[in-house]
Short mmCIF file of C-alpha atoms in Angstrom, two decimals:
data_model
loop_
_atom_site.label_atom_id
_atom_site.label_comp_id
_atom_site.label_asym_id
_atom_site.label_seq_id
_atom_site.Cartn_x
_atom_site.Cartn_y
_atom_site.Cartn_z
CA MET A 793 0.01 0.03 -0.03
CA LYS A 794 2.71 2.41 0.92
CA GLU A 795 4.74 1.71 -2.39
CA LYS A 796 1.41 2.42 -4.26
CA PHE A 797 0.93 5.60 -2.55
CA LYS A 798 4.76 6.66 -3.33
CA LEU A 799 4.17 5.62 -6.96
CA PHE A 800 1.05 7.63 -7.14
CA LEU A 801 2.77 10.56 -5.69
CA ALA A 802 5.74 10.33 -8.04
CA LEU A 803 3.51 9.90 -11.05
CA PHE A 804 1.42 12.85 -9.98
CA LYS A 805 4.43 15.17 -9.69
CA PHE A 806 5.57 14.26 -13.22
CA ALA A 807 1.99 14.81 -14.48
CA ILE A 808 2.13 18.30 -13.03
CA LYS A 809 5.37 18.99 -14.80
CA ARG A 810 3.88 17.68 -18.15
CA ASN A 811 0.74 19.89 -17.77
CA LEU A 812 2.99 22.93 -17.09
CA GLU A 813 4.80 22.58 -20.39
CA ASN A 814 1.68 22.83 -22.37
CA ARG A 815 0.14 25.95 -20.47
CA TRP A 816 -1.86 27.09 -23.45
CA THR A 817 -3.37 23.95 -24.32
CA VAL A 818 -4.45 23.64 -20.47
CA ILE A 819 -5.98 27.05 -20.33
CA PHE A 820 -7.92 26.53 -23.46
CA LYS A 821 -9.32 23.08 -22.21
CA VAL A 822 -10.22 24.68 -18.94
CA PHE A 823 -12.04 27.30 -20.80
CA GLN A 824 -13.68 24.75 -22.94
CA SER A 825 -15.09 22.81 -20.04
CA SER A 826 -16.50 25.77 -18.32
CA LEU A 827 -18.17 26.75 -21.69
CA SER A 828 -19.85 23.35 -21.69
CA LEU A 829 -21.19 23.73 -18.36
CA PHE A 830 -22.74 26.88 -19.40
CA MET A 831 -24.19 25.15 -22.35
CA ALA A 832 -25.53 22.45 -20.17
CA LEU A 833 -27.28 25.08 -17.89
CA PHE A 834 -28.73 26.74 -21.01
CA PHE A 835 -30.22 23.22 -22.15
CA ILE A 836 -31.61 22.68 -18.56
CA ASN A 837 -33.31 25.88 -18.60
CA ILE A 838 -34.78 25.42 -22.08
CA ILE A 839 -36.00 22.03 -20.97
CA TYR A 840 -37.54 23.48 -17.70
CA SER A 841 -39.22 26.21 -19.45
CA GLN A 842 -41.47 23.31 -21.16
CA THR A 843 -42.29 21.59 -17.88
CA GLN A 844 -42.17 21.73 -14.01
CA THR A 845 -40.71 18.61 -13.00
CA ILE A 846 -39.42 15.43 -14.98
CA GLN A 847 -40.57 12.46 -13.26
CA SER A 848 -40.09 14.19 -9.85
CA TRP A 849 -36.72 15.98 -10.82
CA THR A 850 -37.06 19.57 -10.24
CA LYS A 851 -34.74 22.14 -12.10
CA TYR A 852 -32.25 22.69 -9.33
CA GLU A 853 -32.12 19.07 -8.63
CA VAL A 854 -30.75 18.54 -12.16
CA PHE A 855 -28.51 21.37 -11.52
CA LEU A 856 -27.18 19.64 -8.74
CA LEU A 857 -26.61 16.51 -10.95
CA THR A 858 -25.15 18.41 -13.50
CA GLY A 859 -22.59 20.03 -10.96
CA ILE A 860 -21.67 16.71 -9.46
CA TYR A 861 -21.50 14.88 -12.89
CA GLN A 862 -18.87 17.62 -14.10
CA LEU A 863 -17.03 17.10 -10.91
CA MET A 864 -16.99 13.32 -11.20
CA VAL A 865 -16.02 13.65 -14.94
CA ALA A 866 -13.12 15.79 -14.11
CA MET A 867 -11.92 13.38 -11.53
CA TYR A 868 -12.16 10.33 -14.06
CA GLN A 869 -10.34 12.31 -16.69
CA GLY A 870 -7.74 13.48 -14.23
CA LEU A 871 -7.03 10.20 -12.58
CA PHE A 872 -7.62 7.29 -14.85
CA ARG A 873 -9.12 8.13 -18.11
CA LEU A 874 -5.93 8.71 -20.31
CA GLY A 875 -4.15 5.86 -18.62
CA ILE A 876 -6.82 3.22 -19.64
CA TYR A 877 -7.26 4.77 -22.87
CA GLN A 878 -3.71 4.06 -23.89
CA LEU A 879 -3.95 0.48 -23.04
CA PRO A 880 -4.81 -0.90 -26.59
CA TYR A 881 -1.64 1.05 -27.84
CA LEU A 882 0.54 -0.49 -25.21
CA VAL A 883 -0.64 -3.85 -26.46
CA GLN A 884 -0.33 -3.05 -30.09
CA SER A 885 3.26 -1.66 -29.78
CA GLY A 886 4.30 -4.36 -27.42
CA GLU A 887 5.22 -1.75 -24.67
CA LEU A 888 3.14 -3.77 -22.25
CA ASP A 889 6.12 -6.21 -21.96
CA LEU A 890 8.20 -3.69 -20.33
CA LEU A 891 5.48 -2.63 -18.12
CA LEU A 892 4.69 -5.78 -16.96
CA SER A 893 8.44 -6.60 -15.98
CA LYS A 894 8.28 -3.84 -13.51
CA PRO A 895 7.94 -4.97 -9.82
CA ILE A 896 4.58 -3.14 -9.35
CA ASN A 897 0.86 -3.92 -9.68
CA SER A 898 0.27 -3.52 -13.55
CA GLN A 899 -3.50 -2.74 -13.33
CA PHE A 900 -2.92 0.18 -10.89
CA TYR A 901 0.10 1.46 -12.85
CA ILE A 902 -1.79 1.47 -16.21
CA SER A 903 -4.71 3.15 -14.54
CA ILE A 904 -2.70 6.15 -13.27
CA ARG A 905 -0.07 6.36 -15.92
CA HIS A 906 -1.30 9.31 -17.22
CA MET A 907 -2.89 11.59 -14.84
CA ARG A 908 -4.12 15.04 -15.81
CA PRO A 909 -3.73 17.47 -12.60
CA TYR A 910 -5.11 20.26 -14.47
CA LYS A 911 -8.54 19.01 -14.48
CA ILE A 912 -8.59 20.21 -11.05
CA PHE A 913 -9.44 23.76 -12.57
CA ASP A 914 -12.69 22.11 -13.71
CA PHE A 915 -13.85 21.58 -10.19
CA LEU A 916 -14.40 25.33 -9.53
CA PRO A 917 -17.09 26.08 -12.03
CA ALA A 918 -18.70 22.74 -10.86
CA LEU A 919 -18.49 23.42 -7.14
CA ILE A 920 -19.93 26.93 -7.69
CA LEU A 921 -22.87 25.24 -9.42
CA ILE A 922 -23.31 22.64 -6.81
CA ILE A 923 -23.19 25.38 -4.09
CA TYR A 924 -25.80 27.69 -6.01
CA SER A 925 -28.13 24.62 -6.55
CA LEU A 926 -28.10 23.51 -2.87
CA ASN A 927 -28.87 27.08 -1.92
CA GLN A 928 -31.73 27.19 -4.28
CA LEU A 929 -32.81 23.84 -2.81
CA ASN A 930 -32.80 25.07 0.69
CA ILE A 931 -30.75 22.20 1.81
CA THR A 932 -29.37 22.63 5.29
CA PHE A 933 -25.76 21.17 5.96
CA ASN A 934 -26.04 17.88 7.65
CA ILE A 935 -22.65 16.04 8.10
CA ILE A 936 -24.22 12.43 7.87
CA SER A 937 -25.68 13.02 4.32
CA TRP A 938 -22.46 14.63 3.19
CA ILE A 939 -20.40 11.55 4.29
CA LEU A 940 -22.96 9.27 2.61
CA LEU A 941 -22.86 11.38 -0.53
CA ILE A 942 -19.03 11.30 -0.77
CA THR A 943 -18.93 7.35 0.19
CA THR A 944 -21.70 6.52 -2.44
CA LEU A 945 -19.98 8.59 -5.14
CA SER A 946 -16.62 6.90 -4.36
CA CYS A 947 -18.48 3.61 -4.82
CA GLY A 948 -19.88 5.02 -7.98
CA THR A 949 -16.46 5.76 -9.30
CA LEU A 950 -15.31 2.18 -8.39
CA ILE A 951 -18.25 0.92 -10.47
CA PHE A 952 -17.48 3.18 -13.43
CA TYR A 953 -13.62 2.49 -13.17
CA SER A 954 -14.20 -1.20 -13.19
CA ILE A 955 -16.47 -1.47 -16.18
CA TYR A 956 -14.31 0.81 -18.27
CA TYR A 957 -11.24 -1.17 -17.16
CA MET A 958 -12.69 -4.42 -18.11
CA LEU A 959 -13.93 -3.11 -21.43
CA ALA A 960 -10.28 -1.84 -21.99
CA THR A 961 -8.97 -5.30 -21.06
CA LEU A 962 -10.68 -6.83 -24.21
CA SER A 963 -7.87 -5.12 -26.16
CA ILE A 964 -5.37 -7.95 -25.19
CA TRP A 965 -7.51 -10.06 -27.45
CA LEU A 966 -8.57 -7.53 -30.04
CA VAL A 967 -5.48 -5.71 -30.32
CA GLN A 968 -6.77 -3.28 -32.70
CA MET A 969 -9.01 -1.25 -30.66
CA THR A 970 -8.89 2.56 -31.36
CA ALA A 971 -12.54 2.82 -30.57
CA LEU A 972 -11.79 2.54 -26.84
CA SER A 973 -12.17 6.35 -26.39
CA ASN A 974 -15.55 6.04 -27.96
CA ILE A 975 -16.56 3.40 -25.36
CA TYR A 976 -15.76 5.89 -22.91
CA HIS A 977 -18.30 8.46 -24.32
CA ILE A 978 -20.90 5.71 -24.76
CA LEU A 979 -20.30 4.98 -20.87
CA ILE A 980 -20.01 8.53 -19.46
CA GLU A 981 -22.63 10.43 -21.60
CA PRO A 982 -25.74 8.90 -20.23
CA LEU A 983 -24.65 9.72 -16.79
CA ALA A 984 -25.41 13.38 -17.51
CA ILE A 985 -29.16 12.92 -17.03
CA PRO A 986 -31.15 11.47 -14.19
CA LEU A 987 -31.14 7.90 -15.12
CA ASP A 988 -34.41 6.82 -13.35
CA ILE A 989 -36.49 8.82 -15.75
CA ILE A 990 -36.84 6.41 -18.50
CA GLY A 991 -39.12 4.19 -16.58
CA PRO A 992 -39.17 1.80 -13.64
CA LYS A 993 -38.02 -1.21 -15.80
CA MET A 994 -35.13 0.63 -17.15
CA THR A 995 -34.31 1.84 -13.67
CA TYR A 996 -33.98 -1.73 -12.48
CA ILE A 997 -31.85 -2.63 -15.28
CA LEU A 998 -29.54 0.28 -14.90
CA THR A 999 -29.31 -0.42 -11.02
CA PHE A 1000 -28.69 -4.19 -11.10
CA ILE A 1001 -27.67 -5.19 -14.54
CA ILE A 1002 -25.65 -2.60 -15.93
CA PRO A 1003 -25.28 -0.54 -12.55
CA MET A 1004 -24.83 2.80 -14.17
CA ALA A 1005 -27.37 4.57 -12.12
CA LEU A 1006 -25.49 3.81 -9.06
CA VAL A 1007 -22.48 5.86 -10.41
CA ILE A 1008 -24.13 9.41 -10.07
CA THR A 1009 -27.77 9.22 -10.04
CA ILE A 1010 -28.73 7.08 -6.97
CA PRO A 1011 -26.01 8.77 -4.76
CA ILE A 1012 -27.92 12.14 -5.44
CA LYS A 1013 -31.26 10.52 -4.91
CA ILE A 1014 -30.13 9.12 -1.52
CA PHE A 1015 -28.71 12.67 -0.69
CA LEU A 1016 -32.09 14.22 -1.53
CA ASN A 1017 -33.80 11.58 0.53
CA LYS A 1018 -35.68 10.26 -2.50
CA THR A 1019 -34.28 6.75 -2.35
CA PRO A 1020 -34.12 4.41 0.73
CA ILE A 1021 -30.63 4.50 2.44
CA TYR A 1022 -29.86 0.72 1.96
CA TYR A 1023 -29.16 1.59 -1.78
CA ALA A 1024 -25.97 2.87 -0.58
CA GLY A 1025 -25.18 -0.66 0.65
CA ILE A 1026 -26.08 -2.11 -2.68
CA GLY A 1027 -23.84 0.33 -4.41
CA PHE A 1028 -20.87 -0.60 -2.00
CA ILE A 1029 -21.34 -4.28 -2.59
CA ILE A 1030 -21.62 -3.93 -6.30
CA GLY A 1031 -18.51 -1.72 -6.47
CA LEU A 1032 -16.41 -4.01 -4.47
CA LEU A 1033 -17.69 -7.07 -6.58
CA LEU A 1034 -17.05 -5.23 -9.97
CA LEU A 1035 -13.72 -4.05 -8.67
CA THR A 1036 -12.67 -7.80 -7.82
CA LEU A 1037 -14.15 -8.79 -11.16
CA SER A 1038 -11.88 -6.31 -13.04
CA ILE A 1039 -8.85 -7.49 -11.39
CA LEU A 1040 -9.62 -11.21 -11.82
CA PHE A 1041 -10.47 -10.35 -15.51
CA TRP A 1042 -7.04 -8.63 -15.89
CA ASN A 1043 -5.08 -11.20 -14.66
CA PHE A 1044 -7.14 -13.89 -16.75
CA ALA A 1045 -6.34 -11.80 -19.73
CA LEU A 1046 -2.55 -11.49 -19.04
CA ARG A 1047 -2.34 -15.25 -19.17
CA HIS A 1048 -3.63 -15.04 -22.77
CA TYR A 1049 -1.20 -12.10 -23.69
CA THR A 1050 0.88 -12.80 -26.59
CA SER A 1051 3.53 -10.22 -27.10
CA ALA A 1052 3.44 -7.94 -30.13
CA SER A 1053 7.20 -7.40 -30.18
CA SER A 1054 9.83 -9.75 -31.34
CA MET B 847 -14.13 7.20 -62.38
CA LYS B 848 -12.01 4.05 -62.20
CA LYS B 849 -9.54 5.34 -59.60
CA TYR B 850 -12.50 6.42 -57.50
CA TRP B 851 -13.80 2.59 -57.55
CA VAL B 852 -10.19 1.27 -56.70
CA TYR B 853 -9.88 3.31 -53.76
CA PHE B 854 -13.53 2.44 -52.73
CA LYS B 855 -12.82 -1.11 -52.83
CA GLY B 856 -9.91 -0.82 -50.60
CA ASP B 857 -11.62 1.34 -48.14
CA LEU B 858 -14.62 -1.04 -47.90
CA GLN B 859 -12.31 -3.95 -47.31
CA ARG B 860 -10.52 -2.13 -44.40
CA VAL B 861 -13.94 -1.04 -43.03
CA PHE B 862 -15.03 -4.99 -43.01
CA GLU B 863 -11.38 -5.67 -41.38
CA TYR B 864 -12.14 -3.50 -38.53
CA ARG B 865 -15.79 -4.22 -38.02
CA ALA B 866 -15.87 -4.36 -34.23
CA ASP B 867 -14.19 -0.86 -34.09
CA ASN B 868 -16.72 0.46 -36.78
CA ILE B 869 -19.67 -0.89 -34.64
CA ILE B 870 -18.42 0.89 -31.55
CA TYR B 871 -17.93 3.99 -33.56
CA SER B 872 -21.34 3.85 -34.83
CA LEU B 873 -22.74 3.17 -31.38
CA SER B 874 -20.98 6.08 -29.86
CA ASN B 875 -22.37 8.22 -32.76
CA ILE B 876 -25.89 7.61 -31.64
CA THR B 877 -25.54 7.70 -27.85
CA THR B 878 -26.59 11.39 -27.82
CA PRO B 879 -29.75 11.07 -29.66
CA LEU B 880 -30.63 7.90 -27.83
CA ILE B 881 -30.11 9.73 -24.47
CA SER B 882 -31.98 12.78 -25.93
CA LEU B 883 -34.92 10.50 -26.88
CA GLY B 884 -35.19 9.03 -23.33
CA LEU B 885 -35.05 12.48 -21.80
CA TRP B 886 -37.64 13.91 -24.12
CA LEU B 887 -39.96 10.96 -23.58
CA ALA B 888 -39.57 11.53 -19.97
CA ILE B 889 -40.65 14.94 -20.53
CA SER B 890 -43.48 14.06 -22.63
CA ASN B 891 -44.67 11.62 -20.02
CA SER B 892 -44.33 14.24 -17.26
CA GLY B 893 -47.40 15.92 -18.82
CA ALA B 894 -45.40 18.88 -20.42
CA ASN B 895 -47.26 20.65 -22.98
CA LEU B 896 -44.75 20.17 -26.03
CA SER B 897 -45.04 21.40 -29.58
CA TYR B 898 -44.56 17.68 -30.55
CA SER B 899 -46.70 15.00 -29.50
CA LYS B 900 -45.28 11.73 -27.85
CA PRO B 901 -45.11 9.88 -31.37
CA GLU B 902 -43.61 12.94 -32.91
CA VAL B 903 -40.80 13.12 -30.35
CA ILE B 904 -40.03 9.40 -30.73
CA ILE B 905 -39.99 9.82 -34.62
CA TYR B 906 -37.68 12.92 -34.46
CA PHE B 907 -34.92 11.25 -32.51
CA ILE B 908 -35.25 7.87 -34.39
CA VAL B 909 -34.84 9.94 -37.63
CA ALA B 910 -32.16 11.84 -35.87
CA ILE B 911 -30.30 8.76 -35.17
CA PHE B 912 -30.40 7.83 -38.92
CA VAL B 913 -29.53 11.37 -40.19
CA LYS B 914 -26.69 11.56 -37.64
CA SER B 915 -25.11 8.27 -39.14
CA VAL B 916 -25.65 9.57 -42.51
CA VAL B 917 -24.13 12.99 -42.03
CA PHE B 918 -21.29 12.07 -39.79
CA THR B 919 -17.61 12.78 -40.97
CA TRP B 920 -14.44 13.02 -39.38
CA ALA B 921 -12.61 14.87 -42.16
CA ASP B 922 -11.16 17.47 -39.88
CA TYR B 923 -8.98 14.94 -37.96
CA TYR B 924 -8.04 13.18 -41.08
CA LEU B 925 -6.93 16.29 -42.80
CA GLU B 926 -5.25 17.65 -39.68
CA SER B 927 -2.99 14.50 -39.29
CA SER B 928 -2.35 14.42 -43.17
CA ILE B 929 -1.06 17.94 -43.19
CA LEU B 930 0.96 17.81 -40.08
CA LYS B 931 2.45 14.38 -40.61
CA GLY B 932 3.40 15.34 -44.23
CA THR B 933 1.38 12.60 -45.78
CA PHE B 934 -0.30 15.31 -47.73
CA SER B 935 2.70 15.37 -49.87
CA ASN B 936 1.87 12.04 -51.20
CA SER B 937 -1.45 12.98 -52.59
CA LEU B 938 -0.17 16.26 -54.09
CA VAL B 939 1.58 14.20 -56.72
CA LYS B 940 -1.34 11.93 -57.15
CA PRO B 941 -4.29 12.84 -59.62
CA PHE B 942 -6.36 12.18 -56.63
CA SER B 943 -6.62 14.98 -53.93
CA VAL B 944 -6.49 14.20 -50.25
CA VAL B 945 -10.05 15.44 -50.06
CA ASP B 946 -11.26 12.93 -52.71
CA GLU B 947 -9.32 10.31 -50.95
CA PHE B 948 -11.47 11.09 -47.63
CA THR B 949 -14.76 11.39 -49.59
CA VAL B 950 -14.32 7.87 -50.85
CA HIS B 951 -13.35 6.64 -47.31
CA ASN B 952 -16.29 8.48 -45.80
CA ILE B 953 -18.76 6.93 -48.21
CA ALA B 954 -17.45 3.25 -47.59
CA GLU B 955 -17.46 3.88 -43.80
CA LYS B 956 -20.98 5.40 -44.14
CA LEU B 957 -22.25 2.30 -46.16
CA PHE B 958 -21.08 -0.03 -43.17
CA ARG B 959 -22.33 2.24 -40.48
CA VAL B 960 -25.62 3.04 -41.79
CA SER B 961 -26.65 -0.57 -42.52
CA PHE B 962 -25.67 -1.51 -38.94
CA ILE B 963 -27.57 1.54 -37.70
CA LEU B 964 -30.63 0.47 -39.69
CA ILE B 965 -31.11 -2.60 -37.75
CA ILE B 966 -31.21 -0.70 -34.63
CA ILE B 967 -33.62 1.90 -35.95
CA THR B 968 -35.83 -0.87 -37.11
CA ILE B 969 -35.98 -2.44 -33.72
CA LEU B 970 -36.50 0.96 -32.10
CA SER B 971 -39.31 1.94 -34.29
CA LEU B 972 -40.95 -1.49 -34.12
CA THR B 973 -40.92 -1.42 -30.35
CA LEU B 974 -41.75 2.36 -29.69
CA LEU B 975 -44.30 3.48 -32.46
CA PRO B 976 -47.88 2.37 -33.26
CA MET B 977 -48.13 0.56 -36.55
CA SER B 978 -50.54 3.15 -37.89
CA TYR B 979 -47.68 5.60 -38.12
CA PHE B 980 -45.91 3.76 -40.85
CA SER B 981 -48.74 4.13 -43.27
CA SER B 982 -49.19 7.93 -42.97
CA VAL B 983 -45.86 8.79 -44.63
CA ASN B 984 -46.27 9.46 -48.42
CA ILE B 985 -43.74 8.86 -51.12
CA ILE B 986 -43.13 12.70 -52.01
CA GLN B 987 -41.95 13.48 -48.33
CA ILE B 988 -39.55 10.63 -48.54
CA ILE B 989 -38.07 11.88 -51.81
CA LEU B 990 -37.87 15.44 -50.31
CA PHE B 991 -36.32 13.92 -47.20
CA LEU B 992 -33.65 12.11 -49.13
CA ALA B 993 -33.04 15.09 -51.21
CA SER B 994 -32.39 17.32 -48.30
CA LEU B 995 -30.48 14.72 -46.50
CA PHE B 996 -28.06 14.27 -49.29
CA ILE B 997 -27.52 18.12 -49.45
CA ALA B 998 -27.27 18.09 -45.65
CA SER B 999 -24.53 15.40 -45.69
CA VAL B 1000 -22.49 17.26 -48.49
CA LEU B 1001 -22.92 20.50 -46.61
CA ASN B 1002 -21.72 18.95 -43.26
CA PHE B 1003 -18.79 17.33 -45.11
CA LEU B 1004 -17.46 20.40 -46.64
CA ILE B 1005 -17.77 22.38 -43.41
CA ASP B 1006 -15.86 19.79 -41.83
CA VAL B 1007 -13.12 19.72 -44.59
CA ILE B 1008 -12.99 23.39 -44.26
CA ILE B 1009 -12.16 23.16 -40.51
CA GLY B 1010 -9.45 20.46 -41.39
CA LEU B 1011 -8.10 22.62 -44.14
CA SER B 1012 -7.46 25.46 -41.27
CA THR B 1013 -4.60 23.44 -40.15
CA PHE B 1014 -2.60 25.13 -42.76
CA TRP B 1015 -2.99 28.32 -40.75
CA PHE B 1016 -3.43 27.19 -37.33
CA HIS B 1017 -1.46 23.79 -37.03
CA GLU B 1018 -4.09 22.38 -35.14
CA VAL B 1019 -7.59 21.83 -35.75
CA GLU B 1020 -8.82 21.57 -31.92
CA PHE B 1021 -10.12 25.18 -31.58
CA ALA B 1022 -11.90 25.52 -34.79
CA ARG B 1023 -13.43 22.07 -34.04
CA GLY B 1024 -14.36 23.08 -30.60
CA THR B 1025 -16.07 26.42 -31.51
CA SER B 1026 -18.07 24.81 -34.34
CA ASP B 1027 -19.19 21.78 -32.21
CA PHE B 1028 -20.33 24.43 -29.66
CA ILE B 1029 -22.50 26.49 -32.13
CA ASN B 1030 -23.70 23.39 -33.77
CA LEU B 1031 -25.12 21.89 -30.59
CA ILE B 1032 -27.47 25.03 -30.20
CA PHE B 1033 -28.41 25.59 -33.91
CA SER B 1034 -28.56 22.14 -35.34
CA GLY B 1035 -31.33 20.50 -33.30
CA LYS B 1036 -29.04 17.53 -32.25
CA VAL B 1037 -29.85 17.69 -28.50
CA ILE B 1038 -33.03 19.90 -28.44
CA PRO B 1039 -35.33 19.93 -31.41
CA LEU B 1040 -35.30 23.46 -32.72
CA ILE B 1041 -38.88 23.92 -32.29
CA PHE B 1042 -38.50 23.84 -28.53
CA MET B 1043 -35.89 26.47 -28.61
CA PRO B 1044 -36.74 29.96 -27.66
CA ALA B 1045 -37.90 32.24 -30.39
CA ALA B 1046 -34.50 34.20 -30.69
CA VAL B 1047 -32.72 30.93 -31.44
CA LEU B 1048 -35.13 29.70 -33.72
CA ASN B 1049 -34.91 32.96 -35.82
CA LEU B 1050 -31.33 32.92 -36.13
CA ALA B 1051 -31.29 29.09 -36.73
CA ILE B 1052 -33.28 29.31 -40.10
CA TYR B 1053 -30.45 31.71 -41.60
CA LEU B 1054 -27.35 29.73 -40.13
CA PRO B 1055 -26.02 26.76 -42.00
CA PHE B 1056 -26.30 24.24 -39.14
CA ARG B 1057 -30.00 23.55 -39.28
CA TYR B 1058 -29.53 22.54 -42.99
CA THR B 1059 -26.82 19.92 -41.75
CA PHE B 1060 -29.12 18.00 -39.49
CA SER B 1061 -32.45 19.20 -38.53
CA LEU B 1062 -34.10 20.03 -41.84
CA PRO B 1063 -34.32 16.38 -43.32
CA ILE B 1064 -36.00 15.37 -40.21
CA GLU B 1065 -38.72 18.30 -39.92
CA ILE B 1066 -39.40 17.47 -43.66
CA LEU B 1067 -40.09 13.80 -43.00
CA MET B 1068 -42.20 14.84 -40.08
CA ASP B 1069 -44.32 17.22 -42.42
CA ARG B 1070 -43.42 20.12 -40.29
CA VAL B 1071 -42.03 22.36 -43.14
CA ILE B 1072 -44.56 22.97 -45.87
CA GLY B 1073 -45.58 25.31 -48.72
CA PRO B 1074 -43.46 28.46 -48.93
CA GLY B 1075 -41.45 27.44 -45.78
CA LEU B 1076 -40.17 24.25 -47.85
CA ILE B 1077 -39.12 26.38 -50.80
CA PHE B 1078 -37.30 28.65 -48.55
CA ALA B 1079 -35.54 25.94 -46.62
CA PHE B 1080 -34.35 24.36 -49.95
CA ILE B 1081 -33.23 27.63 -51.34
CA THR B 1082 -31.31 28.44 -48.22
CA GLN B 1083 -29.74 24.99 -48.06
CA GLY B 1084 -28.85 25.40 -51.64
CA ILE B 1085 -27.18 28.91 -51.10
CA TRP B 1086 -25.26 27.44 -48.16
CA LEU B 1087 -23.99 24.51 -50.27
CA LEU B 1088 -22.72 27.05 -52.93
CA LEU B 1089 -21.31 29.47 -50.62
CA VAL B 1090 -19.35 26.71 -48.59
CA PHE B 1091 -18.30 25.02 -51.64
CA ALA B 1092 -16.78 28.25 -53.01
CA LEU B 1093 -15.14 28.69 -49.60
CA TYR B 1094 -13.70 25.47 -49.70
CA LYS B 1095 -12.25 25.94 -53.16
CA PHE B 1096 -10.69 29.24 -52.17
CA ILE B 1097 -9.36 27.90 -48.91
CA TYR B 1098 -7.83 24.71 -50.56
CA ALA B 1099 -6.12 26.85 -53.26
CA ARG B 1100 -4.74 29.41 -50.74
CA GLY B 1101 -3.87 26.67 -48.19
CA ILE B 1102 -1.84 24.60 -50.70
CA LYS B 1103 0.57 27.47 -51.06
CA LEU B 1104 1.17 27.58 -47.40
CA TYR B 1105 2.01 24.06 -47.13
CA GLN B 1106 5.49 23.30 -46.44
CA GLY B 1107 5.57 19.38 -46.14
CA TYR B 1108 6.52 18.69 -42.64
CA GLY B 1109 7.95 15.13 -41.87
CA THR B 1110 9.59 13.05 -44.15
#
């Protein structure tokens, strides 16, 4: 554990240096993500000019969801998105050989190889939006519900990470898998809307079979007292289960890895 | 003509070689309209008084899925990498420009993706729409739909090519692309049907090119553009096509003089 932490710190420092090298790109990207946040708010306003509620979701509750969504996306992109995204290229070029021979946990190393610390700037507009919508919703500060929110969102992160990593693992067999970045979009984009609005059947599927609702929607519903608290437990169990599964699957895949280099 | 055919066959083979990749690409292409469909269905179910009825919302986004897979292009990335890596030089000595090359490639890719998407669309329509809806569409509407869809895809393609060619000046395409995507989201009707937009946006949208790259064919098929409106729409779409084509020719001629052939 201590070694992993040391590795994380070293990679993080390295990532900061890399980001400082491309300052202008970083500034442009931060500008771009704030712009997309404003766009989302513009769209939500248009939608709510047509209706008061969407299946029990009011406007400011959706604002809160958008803020938390942006925060989580920034976190995923900052932590593990780029690292996992490059897995197919490692397989293709045979660089994975080198990586596997290092005395560290390969899955851990691959996931955080390419952190992007500048994503932390995306937190600011998202946090402003979260605070604004909490104000509008008149939610009083309650330490327990906040701890619960952070825990459930962490479990959601585990779920998202594990599913994404398992799909990326397929590249060991497929080798040519440039479409992985699009898989990320397929996974992340639906999270931007409350996933329980499509209907009870779909909510059930998205909770227990493809547990994407547990990533963001259900944590917020628990926070807003709209879902019984035991869903937090379900999220925790499914999160741990999927993480274990992704580790097992990765180790299984490595046994089938035939190096690309000579 | 023969050279196009040779390129086309090669591209088609490549598309089938990487079918898993291509299927994922086409799926990611339809995620946004699928999410929008779910969202607007939920809004419609919540009892909102929308300008579209519930079946119309379903039709809009099912057709949107089709239109999106027909008009899709990634010429900007292709041209960017071609210009920056210097492979652009190869096509300069051939009687076949890099834009021709990508056009053929794009058609081959579309053929594969659209046929795959048609399966999804069929399943979606059969499960979501009442049978009576299929008999109400007439042949003239379908012809007009296909005509405007064709112009829309050429228009969208040329805009994308122009963005790609801006690499000659800016050495990257990210900024032009980001800006265009941003404006596109509001004015093309991809996420929110234009009819739901505030009047100010709507009034601007009918003069900008973006509606004519996406929303117009859908509106025509839904019988929402009729009479003088239809004539106006086709004329505007035609004018934009001519303007964008002229701009493309101009930019290509100017840009080629700036090209320095980096790389090998």
